[in-house]
């Protein structure tokens, strides 16, 4: 996945400082899905021999150290050559990924969900299939807008993509997350992030899918607050949230009024 050009510029600048600041480098990497994915893939690889896979970008940076991080940045910069047109087309994706990730982090803290770092990681990576679909299908962004427009109780966002391309960004995102060796429950949340209505309607999985539902609840609230339906889907109405929102709020234990107050507060904090 191509890294965001401006992030690469900032990282290269920091790298050539006399004493590169690992904390600054970590914060920059955490803003970009491609770089973060490459980082987690490296730290979760067999050579590190970790007992459990890591989903936290900050932990991965601390484990790798500055030399490995700089090598990773240089490798990604070689892959990251894109046309100006592609950069412009993908800007909404990068902007949304960062906004949703930060909102997931905030909501996880405020709603008492334990896996705060993993909520951030899911927010950053949930749409990682989008730039890869765009790379493969030149008309993908137009179809994505159509997908958001046609979302309903009977038609998921990914159903329109399946009809046109015989695959969708959730599936591509899932396999990308698997290739990055992310924890299985994060990969599963990426796979199901446009299947949330079925997940929350399934009463039989109330106890067995708590981890998945916690992550999806935070993500769906964050997507709505950050207006992914408008930024990526070019829609004035969030059709998906209108369907799944009541189930998500009921699961989390928030009233509609509570959520509206929370949404307003987060938007003011983030300048949305």
PDB file of C-alpha atoms in Angstrom, residues 24-242:
ATOM      1  CA  UNK A  24       8.353  11.785  16.639  1.00  0.00           C
ATOM      2  CA  UNK A  25       8.955   9.018  14.096  1.00  0.00           C
ATOM      3  CA  UNK A  26       6.408   6.774  15.873  1.00  0.00           C
ATOM      4  CA  UNK A  27       3.747   9.515  15.804  1.00  0.00           C
ATOM      5  CA  UNK A  28       4.273  10.076  12.066  1.00  0.00           C
ATOM      6  CA  UNK A  29       4.142   6.354  11.250  1.00  0.00           C
ATOM      7  CA  UNK A  30       0.952   5.975  13.303  1.00  0.00           C
ATOM      8  CA  UNK A  31      -0.802   8.404  10.936  1.00  0.00           C
ATOM      9  CA  UNK A  32      -0.282   6.245   7.837  1.00  0.00           C
ATOM     10  CA  UNK A  33      -1.934   2.854   7.200  1.00  0.00           C
ATOM     11  CA  UNK A  34       0.716   1.641   4.736  1.00  0.00           C
ATOM     12  CA  UNK A  35       3.680   2.414   6.986  1.00  0.00           C
ATOM     13  CA  UNK A  36       1.932   1.106  10.095  1.00  0.00           C
ATOM     14  CA  UNK A  37       1.037  -2.108   8.284  1.00  0.00           C
ATOM     15  CA  UNK A  38       4.629  -2.660   7.158  1.00  0.00           C
ATOM     16  CA  UNK A  39       5.808  -1.986  10.709  1.00  0.00           C
ATOM     17  CA  UNK A  40       3.409  -4.495  12.303  1.00  0.00           C
ATOM     18  CA  UNK A  41       4.211  -7.077   9.627  1.00  0.00           C
ATOM     19  CA  UNK A  42       7.891  -6.812  10.503  1.00  0.00           C
ATOM     20  CA  UNK A  43       7.463  -6.995  14.285  1.00  0.00           C
ATOM     21  CA  UNK A  44       4.989  -9.902  14.005  1.00  0.00           C
ATOM     22  CA  UNK A  45       7.273 -11.880  11.680  1.00  0.00           C
ATOM     23  CA  UNK A  46       8.836 -15.192  12.743  1.00  0.00           C
ATOM     24  CA  UNK A  47      12.266 -13.626  13.266  1.00  0.00           C
ATOM     25  CA  UNK A  48      11.010 -11.803  16.360  1.00  0.00           C
ATOM     26  CA  UNK A  49       9.460 -14.947  17.805  1.00  0.00           C
ATOM     27  CA  UNK A  50       6.768 -13.145  19.804  1.00  0.00           C
ATOM     28  CA  UNK A  51       4.323 -15.379  21.657  1.00  0.00           C
ATOM     29  CA  UNK A  52       1.362 -13.117  20.821  1.00  0.00           C
ATOM     30  CA  UNK A  53       0.833 -10.931  17.766  1.00  0.00           C
ATOM     31  CA  UNK A  54       1.040  -7.190  18.386  1.00  0.00           C
ATOM     32  CA  UNK A  55      -1.697  -4.800  17.289  1.00  0.00           C
ATOM     33  CA  UNK A  56      -0.222  -1.690  18.907  1.00  0.00           C
ATOM     34  CA  UNK A  57       1.904   0.594  16.707  1.00  0.00           C
ATOM     35  CA  UNK A  58       3.614   2.220  19.706  1.00  0.00           C
ATOM     36  CA  UNK A  59       4.666  -1.158  21.131  1.00  0.00           C
ATOM     37  CA  UNK A  60       6.005  -2.207  17.736  1.00  0.00           C
ATOM     38  CA  UNK A  61       8.123   0.959  17.464  1.00  0.00           C
ATOM     39  CA  UNK A  62       9.556   0.436  20.940  1.00  0.00           C
ATOM     40  CA  UNK A  63      10.475  -3.171  20.138  1.00  0.00           C
ATOM     41  CA  UNK A  64      12.127  -2.437  16.782  1.00  0.00           C
ATOM     42  CA  UNK A  65      14.250   0.585  17.656  1.00  0.00           C
ATOM     43  CA  UNK A  66      15.404   3.459  15.477  1.00  0.00           C
ATOM     44  CA  UNK A  67      17.721   1.626  13.034  1.00  0.00           C
ATOM     45  CA  UNK A  68      15.099  -0.930  11.967  1.00  0.00           C
ATOM     46  CA  UNK A  69      12.456   1.806  11.726  1.00  0.00           C
ATOM     47  CA  UNK A  70      14.665   3.927   9.428  1.00  0.00           C
ATOM     48  CA  UNK A  71      15.361   0.904   7.210  1.00  0.00           C
ATOM     49  CA  UNK A  72      11.632   0.302   6.998  1.00  0.00           C
ATOM     50  CA  UNK A  73      10.970   3.927   6.004  1.00  0.00           C
ATOM     51  CA  UNK A  74      13.587   3.749   3.250  1.00  0.00           C
ATOM     52  CA  UNK A  75      12.096   0.531   1.879  1.00  0.00           C
ATOM     53  CA  UNK A  76       8.593   2.039   1.838  1.00  0.00           C
ATOM     54  CA  UNK A  77       9.789   5.224   0.105  1.00  0.00           C
ATOM     55  CA  UNK A  78      11.017   3.098  -2.812  1.00  0.00           C
ATOM     56  CA  UNK A  79       7.549   1.527  -3.165  1.00  0.00           C
ATOM     57  CA  UNK A  80       5.683   4.771  -2.716  1.00  0.00           C
ATOM     58  CA  UNK A  81       6.006   6.439  -6.121  1.00  0.00           C
ATOM     59  CA  UNK A  82       2.559   7.541  -7.294  1.00  0.00           C
ATOM     60  CA  UNK A  83       1.193   9.870  -9.946  1.00  0.00           C
ATOM     61  CA  UNK A  84      -0.134  13.267  -8.862  1.00  0.00           C
ATOM     62  CA  UNK A  85      -3.612  12.154  -9.945  1.00  0.00           C
ATOM     63  CA  UNK A  86      -3.485   9.094  -7.665  1.00  0.00           C
ATOM     64  CA  UNK A  87      -2.288  11.202  -4.736  1.00  0.00           C
ATOM     65  CA  UNK A  88      -5.214  13.619  -5.176  1.00  0.00           C
ATOM     66  CA  UNK A  89      -7.705  10.733  -5.525  1.00  0.00           C
ATOM     67  CA  UNK A  90      -6.470   9.007  -2.362  1.00  0.00           C
ATOM     68  CA  UNK A  91      -6.237  12.111  -0.158  1.00  0.00           C
ATOM     69  CA  UNK A  92      -9.771  11.545   1.231  1.00  0.00           C
ATOM     70  CA  UNK A  93      -8.764   7.975   2.175  1.00  0.00           C
ATOM     71  CA  UNK A  94      -5.699   9.117   4.142  1.00  0.00           C
ATOM     72  CA  UNK A  95      -7.588  11.941   5.837  1.00  0.00           C
ATOM     73  CA  UNK A  96     -10.423   9.650   6.870  1.00  0.00           C
ATOM     74  CA  UNK A  97      -8.072   6.901   8.113  1.00  0.00           C
ATOM     75  CA  UNK A  98      -6.325   9.304  10.493  1.00  0.00           C
ATOM     76  CA  UNK A  99      -9.559  10.918  11.710  1.00  0.00           C
ATOM     77  CA  UNK A 100     -11.321   7.595  12.316  1.00  0.00           C
ATOM     78  CA  UNK A 101      -8.269   6.149  14.107  1.00  0.00           C
ATOM     79  CA  UNK A 102      -8.070   9.076  16.537  1.00  0.00           C
ATOM     80  CA  UNK A 103     -11.837   8.979  17.125  1.00  0.00           C
ATOM     81  CA  UNK A 104     -11.696   5.219  17.801  1.00  0.00           C
ATOM     82  CA  UNK A 105      -8.992   5.879  20.379  1.00  0.00           C
ATOM     83  CA  UNK A 106     -11.095   8.563  22.085  1.00  0.00           C
ATOM     84  CA  UNK A 107     -14.287   6.497  22.053  1.00  0.00           C
ATOM     85  CA  UNK A 108     -12.547   3.371  23.368  1.00  0.00           C
ATOM     86  CA  UNK A 109     -11.328   5.389  26.358  1.00  0.00           C
ATOM     87  CA  UNK A 110     -14.701   7.039  26.973  1.00  0.00           C
ATOM     88  CA  UNK A 111     -16.782   3.886  26.659  1.00  0.00           C
ATOM     89  CA  UNK A 112     -14.437   1.776  28.793  1.00  0.00           C
ATOM     90  CA  UNK A 113     -13.445  -0.703  26.080  1.00  0.00           C
ATOM     91  CA  UNK A 114     -10.141  -2.248  27.141  1.00  0.00           C
ATOM     92  CA  UNK A 115      -8.222  -2.572  23.851  1.00  0.00           C
ATOM     93  CA  UNK A 116      -7.563   1.145  23.258  1.00  0.00           C
ATOM     94  CA  UNK A 117      -4.457   0.621  21.081  1.00  0.00           C
ATOM     95  CA  UNK A 118      -6.254  -1.996  19.020  1.00  0.00           C
ATOM     96  CA  UNK A 119      -9.214   0.340  18.508  1.00  0.00           C
ATOM     97  CA  UNK A 120      -6.785   2.902  17.054  1.00  0.00           C
ATOM     98  CA  UNK A 121      -5.203   0.239  14.825  1.00  0.00           C
ATOM     99  CA  UNK A 122      -8.608  -0.859  13.518  1.00  0.00           C
ATOM    100  CA  UNK A 123      -9.584   2.751  12.798  1.00  0.00           C
ATOM    101  CA  UNK A 124      -6.383   3.278  10.827  1.00  0.00           C
ATOM    102  CA  UNK A 125      -6.632   0.028   8.854  1.00  0.00           C
ATOM    103  CA  UNK A 126     -10.368  -0.596   8.441  1.00  0.00           C
ATOM    104  CA  UNK A 127     -10.432   0.790   4.877  1.00  0.00           C
ATOM    105  CA  UNK A 128      -6.936  -0.346   3.873  1.00  0.00           C
ATOM    106  CA  UNK A 129      -8.493  -2.219   0.944  1.00  0.00           C
ATOM    107  CA  UNK A 130      -9.615   1.070  -0.657  1.00  0.00           C
ATOM    108  CA  UNK A 131      -6.273   2.213  -2.156  1.00  0.00           C
ATOM    109  CA  UNK A 132      -5.526  -1.343  -3.282  1.00  0.00           C
ATOM    110  CA  UNK A 133      -8.899  -1.594  -5.043  1.00  0.00           C
ATOM    111  CA  UNK A 134      -8.241   1.801  -6.644  1.00  0.00           C
ATOM    112  CA  UNK A 135      -4.839   0.586  -7.841  1.00  0.00           C
ATOM    113  CA  UNK A 136      -6.470  -2.440  -9.508  1.00  0.00           C
ATOM    114  CA  UNK A 137      -9.679  -0.795 -10.800  1.00  0.00           C
ATOM    115  CA  UNK A 138      -9.382   2.774 -12.201  1.00  0.00           C
ATOM    116  CA  UNK A 139     -13.137   3.439 -11.716  1.00  0.00           C
ATOM    117  CA  UNK A 140     -13.174   2.156  -8.142  1.00  0.00           C
ATOM    118  CA  UNK A 141     -13.794   5.467  -6.351  1.00  0.00           C
ATOM    119  CA  UNK A 142     -16.905   6.105  -8.480  1.00  0.00           C
ATOM    120  CA  UNK A 143     -18.234   2.642  -7.635  1.00  0.00           C
ATOM    121  CA  UNK A 144     -17.486   3.249  -3.942  1.00  0.00           C
ATOM    122  CA  UNK A 145     -19.687   6.364  -4.049  1.00  0.00           C
ATOM    123  CA  UNK A 146     -22.438   4.291  -5.674  1.00  0.00           C
ATOM    124  CA  UNK A 147     -21.984   1.667  -2.941  1.00  0.00           C
ATOM    125  CA  UNK A 148     -22.599   4.236  -0.176  1.00  0.00           C
ATOM    126  CA  UNK A 149     -25.562   5.692  -2.086  1.00  0.00           C
ATOM    127  CA  UNK A 150     -27.286   2.294  -2.417  1.00  0.00           C
ATOM    128  CA  UNK A 151     -26.704   1.124   1.162  1.00  0.00           C
ATOM    129  CA  UNK A 152     -29.950  -0.030   2.768  1.00  0.00           C
ATOM    130  CA  UNK A 153     -31.383  -2.628   5.116  1.00  0.00           C
ATOM    131  CA  UNK A 154     -31.113  -5.173   2.303  1.00  0.00           C
ATOM    132  CA  UNK A 155     -27.965  -3.951   0.487  1.00  0.00           C
ATOM    133  CA  UNK A 156     -24.601  -3.611   2.210  1.00  0.00           C
ATOM    134  CA  UNK A 157     -21.976  -1.130   1.025  1.00  0.00           C
ATOM    135  CA  UNK A 158     -19.832  -4.059  -0.133  1.00  0.00           C
ATOM    136  CA  UNK A 159     -22.654  -5.702  -2.120  1.00  0.00           C
ATOM    137  CA  UNK A 160     -22.403  -3.118  -4.910  1.00  0.00           C
ATOM    138  CA  UNK A 161     -18.621  -3.629  -5.063  1.00  0.00           C
ATOM    139  CA  UNK A 162     -19.137  -7.412  -5.228  1.00  0.00           C
ATOM    140  CA  UNK A 163     -21.532  -7.006  -8.139  1.00  0.00           C
ATOM    141  CA  UNK A 164     -19.149  -4.808 -10.137  1.00  0.00           C
ATOM    142  CA  UNK A 165     -15.737  -6.247  -9.217  1.00  0.00           C
ATOM    143  CA  UNK A 166     -16.507  -9.690  -7.781  1.00  0.00           C
ATOM    144  CA  UNK A 167     -14.685  -8.622  -4.594  1.00  0.00           C
ATOM    145  CA  UNK A 168     -14.723  -5.648  -2.198  1.00  0.00           C
ATOM    146  CA  UNK A 169     -12.471  -3.495  -0.032  1.00  0.00           C
ATOM    147  CA  UNK A 170     -13.398  -5.362   3.176  1.00  0.00           C
ATOM    148  CA  UNK A 171     -12.212  -8.674   1.728  1.00  0.00           C
ATOM    149  CA  UNK A 172      -9.045  -7.114   0.297  1.00  0.00           C
ATOM    150  CA  UNK A 173      -8.489  -5.336   3.627  1.00  0.00           C
ATOM    151  CA  UNK A 174      -8.879  -8.611   5.524  1.00  0.00           C
ATOM    152  CA  UNK A 175      -6.228 -10.390   3.452  1.00  0.00           C
ATOM    153  CA  UNK A 176      -3.952  -7.350   3.679  1.00  0.00           C
ATOM    154  CA  UNK A 177      -4.293  -7.402   7.482  1.00  0.00           C
ATOM    155  CA  UNK A 178      -3.521 -11.132   7.456  1.00  0.00           C
ATOM    156  CA  UNK A 179      -0.403 -10.485   5.359  1.00  0.00           C
ATOM    157  CA  UNK A 180       0.640  -7.870   7.942  1.00  0.00           C
ATOM    158  CA  UNK A 181       0.127 -10.570  10.596  1.00  0.00           C
ATOM    159  CA  UNK A 182      -2.302  -8.485  12.618  1.00  0.00           C
ATOM    160  CA  UNK A 183      -4.163 -10.241  15.457  1.00  0.00           C
ATOM    161  CA  UNK A 184      -7.038 -12.323  14.089  1.00  0.00           C
ATOM    162  CA  UNK A 185      -9.778 -10.334  15.865  1.00  0.00           C
ATOM    163  CA  UNK A 186      -8.586  -7.088  14.213  1.00  0.00           C
ATOM    164  CA  UNK A 187      -8.521  -8.801  10.802  1.00  0.00           C
ATOM    165  CA  UNK A 188     -12.040 -10.129  11.480  1.00  0.00           C
ATOM    166  CA  UNK A 189     -13.277  -6.640  12.357  1.00  0.00           C
ATOM    167  CA  UNK A 190     -11.854  -5.305   9.063  1.00  0.00           C
ATOM    168  CA  UNK A 191     -13.600  -8.128   7.178  1.00  0.00           C
ATOM    169  CA  UNK A 192     -16.932  -7.392   8.888  1.00  0.00           C
ATOM    170  CA  UNK A 193     -16.950  -3.602   9.124  1.00  0.00           C
ATOM    171  CA  UNK A 194     -19.655  -3.331   6.456  1.00  0.00           C
ATOM    172  CA  UNK A 195     -21.410  -6.415   7.807  1.00  0.00           C
ATOM    173  CA  UNK A 196     -22.012  -4.892  11.240  1.00  0.00           C
ATOM    174  CA  UNK A 197     -25.813  -5.024  10.940  1.00  0.00           C
ATOM    175  CA  UNK A 198     -25.747  -8.834  10.736  1.00  0.00           C
ATOM    176  CA  UNK A 199     -23.159  -9.072  13.534  1.00  0.00           C
ATOM    177  CA  UNK A 200     -25.212  -6.966  15.969  1.00  0.00           C
ATOM    178  CA  UNK A 201     -28.489  -8.640  14.995  1.00  0.00           C
ATOM    179  CA  UNK A 202     -27.054 -12.084  15.758  1.00  0.00           C
ATOM    180  CA  UNK A 203     -28.197 -12.766  19.321  1.00  0.00           C
ATOM    181  CA  UNK A 204     -26.667 -16.247  19.302  1.00  0.00           C
ATOM    182  CA  UNK A 205     -23.166 -14.719  19.200  1.00  0.00           C
ATOM    183  CA  UNK A 206     -23.718 -12.379  22.157  1.00  0.00           C
ATOM    184  CA  UNK A 207     -21.103 -14.120  24.302  1.00  0.00           C
ATOM    185  CA  UNK A 208     -18.759 -15.545  21.663  1.00  0.00           C
ATOM    186  CA  UNK A 209     -18.211 -12.341  19.664  1.00  0.00           C
ATOM    187  CA  UNK A 210     -17.794  -9.747  22.415  1.00  0.00           C
ATOM    188  CA  UNK A 211     -14.316  -8.777  21.208  1.00  0.00           C
ATOM    189  CA  UNK A 212     -15.517  -8.327  17.624  1.00  0.00           C
ATOM    190  CA  UNK A 213     -18.617  -6.384  18.676  1.00  0.00           C
ATOM    191  CA  UNK A 214     -16.611  -4.073  20.949  1.00  0.00           C
ATOM    192  CA  UNK A 215     -14.255  -3.156  18.108  1.00  0.00           C
ATOM    193  CA  UNK A 216     -17.031  -2.810  15.529  1.00  0.00           C
ATOM    194  CA  UNK A 217     -19.153  -0.663  17.848  1.00  0.00           C
ATOM    195  CA  UNK A 218     -16.313   1.826  18.343  1.00  0.00           C
ATOM    196  CA  UNK A 219     -15.499   1.783  14.614  1.00  0.00           C
ATOM    197  CA  UNK A 220     -19.064   2.355  13.390  1.00  0.00           C
ATOM    198  CA  UNK A 221     -19.541   5.252  15.811  1.00  0.00           C
ATOM    199  CA  UNK A 222     -16.214   6.719  14.680  1.00  0.00           C
ATOM    200  CA  UNK A 223     -17.021   6.388  10.969  1.00  0.00           C
ATOM    201  CA  UNK A 224     -20.283   8.233  11.555  1.00  0.00           C
ATOM    202  CA  UNK A 225     -18.687  10.995  13.644  1.00  0.00           C
ATOM    203  CA  UNK A 226     -15.931  11.485  11.033  1.00  0.00           C
ATOM    204  CA  UNK A 227     -18.522  11.435   8.203  1.00  0.00           C
ATOM    205  CA  UNK A 228     -16.888   8.681   6.135  1.00  0.00           C
ATOM    206  CA  UNK A 229     -20.171   8.504   4.218  1.00  0.00           C
ATOM    207  CA  UNK A 230     -19.510  12.052   3.007  1.00  0.00           C
ATOM    208  CA  UNK A 231     -15.712  12.047   2.600  1.00  0.00           C
ATOM    209  CA  UNK A 232     -15.419   8.652   0.862  1.00  0.00           C
ATOM    210  CA  UNK A 233     -18.998   8.065  -0.245  1.00  0.00           C
ATOM    211  CA  UNK A 234     -19.939  11.617  -1.289  1.00  0.00           C
ATOM    212  CA  UNK A 235     -23.350  11.216   0.400  1.00  0.00           C
ATOM    213  CA  UNK A 236     -25.341  13.700   2.468  1.00  0.00           C
ATOM    214  CA  UNK A 237     -26.945  10.930   4.569  1.00  0.00           C
ATOM    215  CA  UNK A 238     -25.257   8.088   6.466  1.00  0.00           C
ATOM    216  CA  UNK A 239     -27.569   5.271   5.342  1.00  0.00           C
ATOM    217  CA  UNK A 240     -25.455   2.590   7.028  1.00  0.00           C
ATOM    218  CA  UNK A 241     -25.438   4.309  10.426  1.00  0.00           C
ATOM    219  CA  UNK A 242     -29.207   4.889  10.275  1.00  0.00           C
TER     220      UNK A 242
END
